[in-house]
Short mmCIF file of C-alpha atoms in Angstrom, two decimals:
data_model
loop_
_atom_site.label_atom_id
_atom_site.label_comp_id
_atom_site.label_asym_id
_atom_site.label_seq_id
_atom_site.Cartn_x
_atom_site.Cartn_y
_atom_site.Cartn_z
CA UNK A 1 138.44 59.74 137.87
CA UNK A 2 138.95 58.66 134.36
CA UNK A 3 136.98 59.44 131.30
CA UNK A 4 135.07 57.56 129.38
CA UNK A 5 135.76 56.49 125.75
CA UNK A 6 133.77 56.58 122.60
CA UNK A 7 133.48 53.01 122.34
CA UNK A 8 132.09 52.64 126.07
CA UNK A 9 129.21 54.43 125.07
CA UNK A 10 128.22 51.35 122.86
CA UNK A 11 126.27 48.60 124.33
CA UNK A 12 128.55 45.94 122.55
CA UNK A 13 131.64 48.11 123.25
CA UNK A 14 132.27 47.49 127.04
CA UNK A 15 135.33 45.33 126.56
CA UNK A 16 138.34 44.84 128.81
CA UNK A 17 141.83 43.67 128.64
CA UNK A 18 143.02 42.59 132.17
CA UNK A 19 145.96 44.32 132.88
CA UNK A 20 148.30 44.37 136.42
CA UNK A 21 150.11 47.60 135.17
CA UNK A 22 149.30 50.04 132.66
CA UNK A 23 151.83 52.33 131.40
CA UNK A 24 154.27 51.62 134.51
CA UNK A 25 151.33 51.79 136.93
CA UNK A 26 151.34 49.06 139.60
CA UNK A 27 147.55 48.75 139.89
CA UNK A 28 147.63 45.23 141.54
CA UNK A 29 149.94 46.08 144.69
CA UNK A 30 147.25 49.06 145.36
CA UNK A 31 144.30 46.77 145.22
CA UNK A 32 146.32 44.22 147.53
CA UNK A 33 146.99 47.27 149.63
CA UNK A 34 143.36 48.08 149.81
CA UNK A 35 142.45 44.67 150.82
CA UNK A 36 145.14 44.42 153.34
CA UNK A 37 143.62 47.24 154.80
CA UNK A 38 140.01 45.98 154.89
CA UNK A 39 138.70 46.83 151.55
CA UNK A 40 135.71 44.50 150.45
CA UNK A 41 133.98 43.72 147.33
CA UNK A 42 136.98 44.22 144.89
CA UNK A 43 137.07 40.46 144.01
CA UNK A 44 134.12 40.72 142.27
CA UNK A 45 135.35 43.33 140.04
CA UNK A 46 138.29 43.78 137.82
CA UNK A 47 140.43 46.94 136.92
CA UNK A 48 141.13 46.98 132.95
CA UNK A 49 141.81 48.96 129.93
CA UNK A 50 138.31 50.25 128.68
CA UNK A 51 137.85 49.67 124.89
CA UNK A 52 141.86 49.14 124.67
CA UNK A 53 142.02 53.23 124.66
CA UNK A 54 144.46 52.91 127.80
CA UNK A 55 142.22 54.53 130.07
CA UNK A 56 141.30 52.33 132.84
CA UNK A 57 137.69 51.10 134.16
CA UNK A 58 136.12 48.65 136.35
CA UNK A 59 134.35 45.66 135.07
CA UNK A 60 131.96 43.02 136.69
CA UNK A 61 133.55 39.59 137.19
CA UNK A 62 129.85 38.49 138.10
CA UNK A 63 126.24 39.70 138.04
CA UNK A 64 125.62 43.03 140.34
CA UNK A 65 122.07 43.14 141.17
CA UNK A 66 119.90 46.67 141.79
CA UNK A 67 120.41 47.57 145.41
CA UNK A 68 123.56 45.59 146.29
CA UNK A 69 126.56 46.77 147.41
CA UNK A 70 129.45 47.30 144.58
CA UNK A 71 132.52 47.38 146.95
CA UNK A 72 133.68 49.00 150.37
CA UNK A 73 136.89 50.92 150.99
CA UNK A 74 137.89 51.49 154.52
CA UNK A 75 138.23 54.98 155.87
CA UNK A 76 141.82 54.78 156.52
CA UNK A 77 142.58 54.37 153.00
CA UNK A 78 140.94 57.81 152.25
CA UNK A 79 142.58 61.13 151.27
CA UNK A 80 141.84 64.36 153.20
CA UNK A 81 142.45 67.63 154.14
CA UNK A 82 142.06 66.56 157.50
CA UNK A 83 144.61 63.67 157.28
CA UNK A 84 147.33 65.79 155.26
CA UNK A 85 147.29 68.74 158.16
CA UNK A 86 147.78 65.99 160.62
CA UNK A 87 150.80 65.01 158.63
CA UNK A 88 154.33 66.33 159.11
CA UNK A 89 154.25 68.17 156.15
CA UNK A 90 151.05 69.52 157.04
CA UNK A 91 152.39 70.29 161.02
CA UNK A 92 155.46 72.06 159.00
CA UNK A 93 153.21 73.90 156.55
CA UNK A 94 150.88 75.20 159.02
CA UNK A 95 153.83 76.14 161.58
CA UNK A 96 155.82 78.01 158.66
CA UNK A 97 153.07 79.94 156.60
CA UNK A 98 150.50 82.35 157.18
CA UNK A 99 146.81 80.82 157.52
CA UNK A 100 144.55 81.69 154.35
CA UNK A 101 141.80 80.23 152.24
CA UNK A 102 144.37 78.17 150.30
CA UNK A 103 146.70 76.56 152.69
CA UNK A 104 144.55 73.36 152.99
CA UNK A 105 144.78 73.05 149.27
CA UNK A 106 148.61 73.60 149.19
CA UNK A 107 149.05 71.16 152.31
CA UNK A 108 147.31 68.78 150.12
CA UNK A 109 149.18 69.01 147.30
CA UNK A 110 152.63 68.92 148.93
CA UNK A 111 151.33 65.74 150.74
CA UNK A 112 150.91 64.15 147.50
CA UNK A 113 154.18 65.12 146.10
CA UNK A 114 155.91 63.43 149.44
CA UNK A 115 154.02 60.50 149.42
CA UNK A 116 154.54 59.58 145.92
CA UNK A 117 158.20 59.37 146.47
CA UNK A 118 158.37 58.40 150.14
CA UNK A 119 158.08 54.63 150.51
CA UNK A 120 157.29 55.15 154.20
CA UNK A 121 153.91 57.58 153.72
CA UNK A 122 150.58 56.01 154.52
CA UNK A 123 149.50 56.07 151.12
CA UNK A 124 152.38 55.81 148.84
CA UNK A 125 151.09 52.33 147.13
CA UNK A 126 148.01 54.23 146.06
CA UNK A 127 149.89 57.30 145.14
CA UNK A 128 152.45 55.40 143.24
CA UNK A 129 149.66 53.70 140.99
CA UNK A 130 148.50 56.92 139.75
CA UNK A 131 149.46 58.12 136.11
CA UNK A 132 152.88 59.74 135.73
CA UNK A 133 151.40 62.72 134.04
CA UNK A 134 148.78 65.57 135.04
CA UNK A 135 145.33 64.86 133.48
CA UNK A 136 144.26 68.58 133.37
CA UNK A 137 145.51 70.80 130.57
CA UNK A 138 147.40 73.00 132.88
CA UNK A 139 150.13 70.35 132.54
CA UNK A 140 149.80 69.41 128.85
CA UNK A 141 152.17 70.41 126.17
CA UNK A 142 152.37 73.82 124.92
CA UNK A 143 151.07 72.49 121.36
CA UNK A 144 147.78 71.06 122.98
CA UNK A 145 147.43 74.05 125.03
CA UNK A 146 147.46 75.99 121.64
CA UNK A 147 144.85 73.98 120.38
CA UNK A 148 142.40 76.11 122.97
CA UNK A 149 143.48 79.31 121.57
CA UNK A 150 140.63 81.90 121.72
CA UNK A 151 138.59 79.72 123.75
CA UNK A 152 137.23 80.61 127.33
CA UNK A 153 139.30 77.71 128.68
CA UNK A 154 142.25 78.98 127.47
CA UNK A 155 142.01 81.94 129.58
CA UNK A 156 141.10 79.38 132.18
CA UNK A 157 143.86 77.72 131.87
CA UNK A 158 146.21 80.40 131.86
CA UNK A 159 144.93 81.92 135.02
CA UNK A 160 144.97 78.69 137.08
CA UNK A 161 148.97 77.99 135.77
CA UNK A 162 149.38 81.75 136.81
CA UNK A 163 147.80 81.23 140.12
CA UNK A 164 149.79 77.58 140.86
CA UNK A 165 153.15 79.31 139.98
CA UNK A 166 152.62 81.96 142.02
CA UNK A 167 151.57 79.90 145.35
CA UNK A 168 154.69 77.48 144.51
CA UNK A 169 157.17 80.03 144.29
CA UNK A 170 155.76 81.88 147.55
CA UNK A 171 155.61 78.90 149.86
CA UNK A 172 158.63 76.89 148.89
CA UNK A 173 161.41 78.97 149.86
CA UNK A 174 160.14 79.59 153.18
CA UNK A 175 159.30 75.82 153.66
CA UNK A 176 162.93 74.91 152.40
CA UNK A 177 164.49 77.45 154.73
CA UNK A 178 162.41 76.30 157.79
CA UNK A 179 162.42 72.17 157.39
CA UNK A 180 164.69 71.32 154.55
CA UNK A 181 164.94 67.73 156.16
CA UNK A 182 161.46 67.57 154.46
CA UNK A 183 161.46 69.91 151.70
CA UNK A 184 164.86 69.73 150.21
CA UNK A 185 166.66 72.07 148.60
CA UNK A 186 165.80 73.68 145.12
CA UNK A 187 166.78 71.12 143.08
CA UNK A 188 164.63 68.45 144.82
CA UNK A 189 162.51 67.66 142.06
CA UNK A 190 159.88 66.07 144.52
CA UNK A 191 158.72 69.58 145.45
CA UNK A 192 159.48 71.30 142.08
CA UNK A 193 156.53 72.77 140.24
CA UNK A 194 155.95 69.85 137.79
CA UNK A 195 155.06 67.76 140.57
CA UNK A 196 153.35 70.28 142.22
CA UNK A 197 151.08 70.38 138.89
CA UNK A 198 150.78 66.84 138.92
CA UNK A 199 149.43 66.89 142.65
CA UNK A 200 146.70 69.52 141.49
CA UNK A 201 145.73 67.64 138.75
CA UNK A 202 145.38 64.51 140.68
CA UNK A 203 143.42 65.82 143.09
CA UNK A 204 140.64 67.49 141.16
CA UNK A 205 140.40 64.94 138.88
CA UNK A 206 139.62 62.16 141.66
CA UNK A 207 138.17 63.96 144.32
CA UNK A 208 134.51 63.09 145.81
CA UNK A 209 132.84 65.30 148.38
CA UNK A 210 134.38 66.15 151.31
CA UNK A 211 131.51 64.42 153.36
CA UNK A 212 132.60 60.94 152.32
CA UNK A 213 135.80 61.40 154.44
CA UNK A 214 134.79 60.80 157.90
CA UNK A 215 138.18 62.12 159.66
CA UNK A 216 137.49 64.11 162.13
CA UNK A 217 133.84 63.04 162.89
CA UNK A 218 132.05 61.39 165.47
CA UNK A 219 131.76 57.37 165.65
CA UNK A 220 127.92 57.53 164.31
CA UNK A 221 128.70 59.55 161.42
CA UNK A 222 126.76 58.52 158.20
CA UNK A 223 126.19 60.33 154.98
CA UNK A 224 124.76 59.25 151.82
CA UNK A 225 124.86 61.13 148.19
CA UNK A 226 122.78 59.85 145.09
CA UNK A 227 124.59 60.48 141.63
CA UNK A 228 121.19 61.28 140.23
CA UNK A 229 120.89 64.42 142.85
CA UNK A 230 122.91 67.68 142.31
CA UNK A 231 126.13 66.79 143.26
CA UNK A 232 128.31 69.82 145.21
CA UNK A 233 131.86 69.10 145.67
CA UNK A 234 133.40 72.61 144.90
CA UNK A 235 131.91 74.15 147.74
CA UNK A 236 132.01 71.87 150.68
CA UNK A 237 135.86 71.79 151.38
CA UNK A 238 138.43 70.40 149.52
CA UNK A 239 137.11 67.12 148.81
CA UNK A 240 138.13 63.83 149.41
CA UNK A 241 139.78 60.87 147.23
CA UNK A 242 138.99 57.44 147.39
CA UNK A 243 141.48 54.94 146.20
CA UNK A 244 139.73 52.32 143.78
CA UNK A 245 136.70 54.43 143.46
CA UNK A 246 138.43 57.02 141.48
CA UNK A 247 138.69 54.42 138.57
CA UNK A 248 135.03 54.08 137.68
CA UNK A 249 134.34 55.97 134.64
CA UNK A 250 131.66 58.57 134.00
CA UNK A 251 128.45 57.84 132.19
CA UNK A 252 125.58 60.62 132.00
CA UNK A 253 122.78 58.80 133.75
CA UNK A 254 124.57 56.11 135.72
CA UNK A 255 122.56 55.38 139.20
CA UNK A 256 125.30 54.99 141.92
CA UNK A 257 124.66 56.03 145.72
CA UNK A 258 127.78 56.91 147.71
CA UNK A 259 127.63 55.78 150.99
CA UNK A 260 129.93 56.85 154.32
CA UNK A 261 130.02 56.21 157.58
CA UNK A 262 132.97 56.25 160.36
CA UNK A 263 134.41 52.86 158.87
CA UNK A 264 134.19 52.92 155.27
CA UNK A 265 132.80 54.26 151.99
CA UNK A 266 130.55 51.98 149.91
CA UNK A 267 129.31 52.10 146.26
CA UNK A 268 125.85 51.10 145.86
CA UNK A 269 123.74 50.30 142.29
CA UNK A 270 121.02 51.84 142.25
CA UNK A 271 120.39 50.99 138.69
CA UNK A 272 117.11 49.55 137.32
CA UNK A 273 118.79 46.37 135.93
CA UNK A 274 121.49 43.67 136.45
CA UNK A 275 124.90 44.80 135.69
CA UNK A 276 126.05 41.72 134.04
CA UNK A 277 129.40 40.04 134.13
CA UNK A 278 131.92 41.72 131.77
CA UNK A 279 130.36 44.79 131.65
CA UNK A 280 132.31 48.20 132.81
CA UNK A 281 130.88 49.42 136.02
CA UNK A 282 130.10 53.21 135.66
CA UNK A 283 130.02 56.44 138.10
CA UNK A 284 128.19 59.52 137.35
CA UNK A 285 130.10 62.95 137.96
CA UNK A 286 127.09 65.01 137.86
CA UNK A 287 125.62 67.40 135.37
CA UNK A 288 128.95 69.24 134.04
CA UNK A 289 129.77 71.04 131.12
CA UNK A 290 132.76 70.23 129.13
CA UNK A 291 134.76 73.40 130.27
CA UNK A 292 134.30 72.07 133.86
CA UNK A 293 135.55 68.66 133.04
CA UNK A 294 138.46 69.82 131.08
CA UNK A 295 139.69 72.32 133.49
CA UNK A 296 139.15 69.74 136.69
CA UNK A 297 139.12 66.23 135.08
CA UNK A 298 141.14 66.92 131.69
CA UNK A 299 138.61 65.04 129.40
CA UNK A 300 135.46 66.32 127.45
CA UNK A 301 132.20 64.53 126.14
CA UNK A 302 131.21 64.34 122.55
CA UNK A 303 127.61 66.27 122.44
CA UNK A 304 127.34 67.03 126.15
CA UNK A 305 123.84 68.18 126.80
CA UNK A 306 125.19 70.07 129.99
CA UNK A 307 127.33 72.21 127.87
CA UNK A 308 127.84 76.01 128.36
CA UNK A 309 129.11 79.10 127.32
CA UNK A 310 130.54 81.67 129.30
CA UNK A 311 129.79 85.08 128.22
CA UNK A 312 131.39 88.19 129.31
CA UNK A 313 130.06 91.59 128.53
CA UNK A 314 131.38 95.01 128.59
CA UNK A 315 128.91 97.80 130.00
CA UNK A 316 128.88 101.31 130.80
CA UNK A 317 127.61 102.13 134.00
CA UNK A 318 126.55 105.67 133.94
CA UNK A 319 124.83 107.58 130.89
CA UNK A 320 127.38 109.32 129.26
CA UNK A 321 127.26 112.90 129.57
CA UNK A 322 128.85 114.71 126.95
CA UNK A 323 130.00 117.83 128.94
CA UNK A 324 129.76 118.75 132.33
CA UNK A 325 130.61 122.13 134.04
CA UNK A 326 133.37 122.86 136.52
CA UNK A 327 134.15 126.36 138.03
CA UNK A 328 138.12 127.67 137.65
CA UNK A 329 139.71 130.91 138.36
CA UNK A 330 138.45 132.08 135.08
CA UNK A 331 135.12 131.22 135.66
CA UNK A 332 133.00 128.10 133.89
CA UNK A 333 134.62 125.86 131.59
CA UNK A 334 133.20 123.12 129.98
CA UNK A 335 134.82 119.86 129.79
CA UNK A 336 134.06 116.33 128.72
CA UNK A 337 133.52 113.37 131.36
CA UNK A 338 135.28 110.02 130.58
CA UNK A 339 132.55 107.27 130.27
CA UNK A 340 132.96 104.55 132.94
CA UNK A 341 133.19 100.81 131.41
CA UNK A 342 133.09 97.68 133.26
CA UNK A 343 133.32 93.80 132.33
CA UNK A 344 130.09 91.60 133.65
CA UNK A 345 130.28 87.79 133.82
CA UNK A 346 130.39 85.08 133.64
CA UNK A 347 126.91 84.58 132.18
CA UNK A 348 126.40 81.07 131.58
CA UNK A 349 124.27 80.40 128.12
CA UNK A 350 123.00 76.52 128.16
CA UNK A 351 122.02 73.96 125.39
CA UNK A 352 118.54 74.16 123.86
CA UNK A 353 116.52 71.88 126.29
CA UNK A 354 112.97 72.32 127.53
CA UNK A 355 114.20 71.77 131.37
CA UNK A 356 115.68 75.13 131.40
CA UNK A 357 116.33 78.48 130.16
CA UNK A 358 119.27 78.94 127.43
CA UNK A 359 120.02 82.51 128.46
CA UNK A 360 120.25 83.78 132.28
CA UNK A 361 117.96 86.22 133.17
CA UNK A 362 121.25 88.03 134.89
CA UNK A 363 122.30 88.58 131.36
CA UNK A 364 119.13 90.56 130.50
CA UNK A 365 119.01 92.85 133.87
CA UNK A 366 122.99 93.74 133.32
CA UNK A 367 121.68 94.99 129.50
CA UNK A 368 118.50 96.68 130.76
CA UNK A 369 120.42 98.22 133.85
CA UNK A 370 124.26 98.45 133.80
CA UNK A 371 124.52 100.37 136.81
CA UNK A 372 122.72 98.00 138.73
CA UNK A 373 124.60 94.91 137.62
CA UNK A 374 127.70 96.67 138.16
CA UNK A 375 126.67 97.65 141.64
CA UNK A 376 125.83 94.13 142.17
CA UNK A 377 128.99 92.84 140.83
CA UNK A 378 130.71 94.91 143.59
CA UNK A 379 128.81 93.55 146.54
CA UNK A 380 127.72 90.19 145.51
CA UNK A 381 126.58 89.13 148.72
CA UNK A 382 124.02 92.06 148.77
CA UNK A 383 120.43 90.94 148.40
CA UNK A 384 118.80 91.91 145.21
CA UNK A 385 115.92 93.71 145.66
CA UNK A 386 115.05 94.76 142.23
CA UNK A 387 115.09 91.02 141.01
CA UNK A 388 112.07 90.31 139.18
CA UNK A 389 109.98 87.26 139.65
CA UNK A 390 108.09 87.04 136.43
CA UNK A 391 108.84 86.71 132.67
CA UNK A 392 111.49 89.27 131.61
CA UNK A 393 110.57 91.38 128.94
CA UNK A 394 113.57 91.71 126.56
CA UNK A 395 113.58 94.91 124.14
CA UNK A 396 114.80 93.89 120.41
CA UNK A 397 117.67 96.33 121.09
CA UNK A 398 119.15 94.02 123.83
CA UNK A 399 118.41 91.20 121.86
CA UNK A 400 120.26 92.44 118.93
CA UNK A 401 123.44 93.65 120.93
CA UNK A 402 123.79 90.01 122.53
CA UNK A 403 123.12 88.22 118.83
CA UNK A 404 126.13 90.46 117.28
CA UNK A 405 128.24 89.47 120.09
CA UNK A 406 127.51 85.60 119.89
CA UNK A 407 127.83 85.75 116.27
CA UNK A 408 131.19 87.00 116.49
CA UNK A 409 132.18 84.46 119.09
CA UNK A 410 130.84 81.81 117.03
CA UNK A 411 132.81 82.47 113.96
CA UNK A 412 135.97 80.97 115.17
CA UNK A 413 134.31 77.36 116.12
CA UNK A 414 132.60 77.41 112.97
CA UNK A 415 135.56 77.72 111.01
CA UNK A 416 137.26 74.44 112.78
CA UNK A 417 133.68 72.54 112.58
CA UNK A 418 134.80 69.80 110.18
CA UNK A 419 138.17 69.39 111.98
CA UNK A 420 136.63 69.24 115.58
CA UNK A 421 134.01 66.88 114.53
CA UNK A 422 136.60 64.56 112.89
CA UNK A 423 138.60 64.61 116.19
CA UNK A 424 135.99 64.55 118.43
CA UNK A 425 134.32 61.33 116.77
CA UNK A 426 137.74 59.40 117.31
CA UNK A 427 139.17 60.05 113.78
CA UNK A 428 142.90 60.66 113.36
CA UNK A 429 145.33 62.28 111.32
CA UNK A 430 146.42 59.70 108.39
CA UNK A 431 149.10 56.98 109.82
CA UNK A 432 148.53 58.47 113.34
CA UNK A 433 147.62 57.27 116.47
CA UNK A 434 144.96 59.58 117.63
CA UNK A 435 146.22 61.32 121.01
CA UNK A 436 143.30 61.45 123.28
CA UNK A 437 143.81 64.97 124.58
CA UNK A 438 143.26 66.15 121.04
CA UNK A 439 139.83 64.36 120.76
CA UNK A 440 139.04 66.03 124.33
CA UNK A 441 139.64 69.21 122.82
CA UNK A 442 137.97 68.73 119.89
CA UNK A 443 134.91 67.68 122.02
CA UNK A 444 135.13 70.82 124.10
CA UNK A 445 135.34 73.32 120.61
CA UNK A 446 132.45 71.36 119.07
CA UNK A 447 130.65 71.74 122.30
CA UNK A 448 131.17 75.81 122.32
CA UNK A 449 130.27 75.75 118.57
CA UNK A 450 126.83 73.84 119.33
CA UNK A 451 125.89 75.87 122.57
CA UNK A 452 126.77 79.43 120.20
CA UNK A 453 124.66 77.95 117.23
CA UNK A 454 121.46 77.12 119.09
CA UNK A 455 121.81 80.45 120.86
CA UNK A 456 122.05 82.76 117.81
CA UNK A 457 118.87 80.48 116.38
CA UNK A 458 116.96 81.51 119.50
CA UNK A 459 117.94 84.98 119.14
CA UNK A 460 117.07 85.12 115.56
CA UNK A 461 113.74 83.61 116.39
CA UNK A 462 113.47 86.21 119.38
CA UNK A 463 113.76 89.17 116.70
CA UNK A 464 111.68 87.72 114.13
CA UNK A 465 108.69 87.33 116.62
CA UNK A 466 109.27 90.62 117.76
CA UNK A 467 108.87 92.14 114.46
CA UNK A 468 105.76 93.32 113.19
CA UNK A 469 103.57 90.43 112.20
CA UNK A 470 106.34 88.14 113.27
CA UNK A 471 104.36 85.88 115.22
CA UNK A 472 101.30 85.61 112.54
CA UNK A 473 104.32 85.20 110.22
CA UNK A 474 105.64 82.23 111.68
CA UNK A 475 102.40 80.51 112.24
CA UNK A 476 101.29 80.90 108.45
CA UNK A 477 104.92 79.51 107.47
CA UNK A 478 104.25 76.56 110.14
CA UNK A 479 100.97 76.02 108.62
CA UNK A 480 102.41 76.25 105.10
CA UNK A 481 104.91 73.71 105.87
CA UNK A 482 102.57 71.19 107.74
CA UNK A 483 100.20 71.45 104.58
CA UNK A 484 103.22 70.67 102.23
CA UNK A 485 104.14 67.82 104.31
CA UNK A 486 100.69 66.58 104.29
CA UNK A 487 100.72 66.89 100.42
CA UNK A 488 103.92 64.94 100.24
CA UNK A 489 102.12 62.09 102.14
CA UNK A 490 99.13 62.12 99.85
CA UNK A 491 101.51 61.60 96.93
CA UNK A 492 103.34 58.96 98.48
CA UNK A 493 100.04 57.08 99.22
CA UNK A 494 99.05 57.50 95.78
CA UNK A 495 102.35 56.05 94.64
CA UNK A 496 102.16 53.06 96.74
CA UNK A 497 98.77 52.32 95.29
#
């Protein structure tokens, strides 16, 4: 899946440059392959650069009416964990490696890696059409990763890289020893770590819900999912990659229905008006924060209303006991007990919006009862019998503690605000063309600042209202501001007369 460029958000900016090959990507052979496999509707659509930025998009060649099918892609062309397991690569992995939660994920990556180089692979034509570089930050140059320093995303990128390195280093020696005919030797770049990163990025940036893949399901299988409903893709398996449909860019509010049966996957337009010829046709990836978009798809949106900040807190689980007595041979002796500290989170803080609470109830519960929060984190599946059902009363000291934490987190983003806004809005260094990845980093950083600034303002307002006479003072100030506004309006009317 691709990202939407800034210009594509403008009604008059949905331009296109028809290109059969982009940066060495043979798109036309991939489209020909799909049509030969039974894909339909592709002749009514075009693949082109979106607003000249290099990212590809899908454009209507003729008007698409509401309720009409945009295109069909046959199930034989869909990539899924079931197909990967049934391949020679999958069978070799299942025979040589111990089973575990990550085995399907590993098989999928190796299957993609093999298919990119092997011309006899059933998905070779599609895999050869994909970008040569991984879209996600785990595969970005070090200088770009350093621009994320001090952020939650930087930590996630490091943790993901470490996990992938361990997975690759653990599996490949065993697989090469068991099947050198498939996996080659240590010098075989087809299965090197760079290729492993590429496969990880391609899969996560392009996958749809697993339910769209009908492999292993009955002949009467059907499924549908509207992009305006909550989309679950990380929890329903490894997902499914659908060639051509992975080229549709994201736009908030785009109304599309994904439909599947045992024969094909279809996109149906649920827009309230026609999609005119020459206009880009958008998909909707769901209500995702920039942190999720960056980690899994490699892009971020400017002023993303679904942005979040992940807060971690350190709590003392037991009340500190200054002294405790123990028996020794010489009698009773006092000793100091060490406090027990625990890290809890992440607690997702949201953008200010009337549709949801900015702060999760779990955050206030953890501050109010650290011992219970620690116990719950140790047994995440346990039922929370003490969970409150009504509004939570938050003591001022807890608000103050949270405020201090967030003010500290905010400082680094405030210091880079001007730079971040410049690059996030599409600005570039003088005499240089903007690397889109720098723009995405700036969008992510700026979004973190927005979430934190709104949270700090909300907490300051909570403290002000909790102070003696706080509500009355706020109301008085609002009345004064309203009177001042009325006076200014009257003065303006008098001047107009």
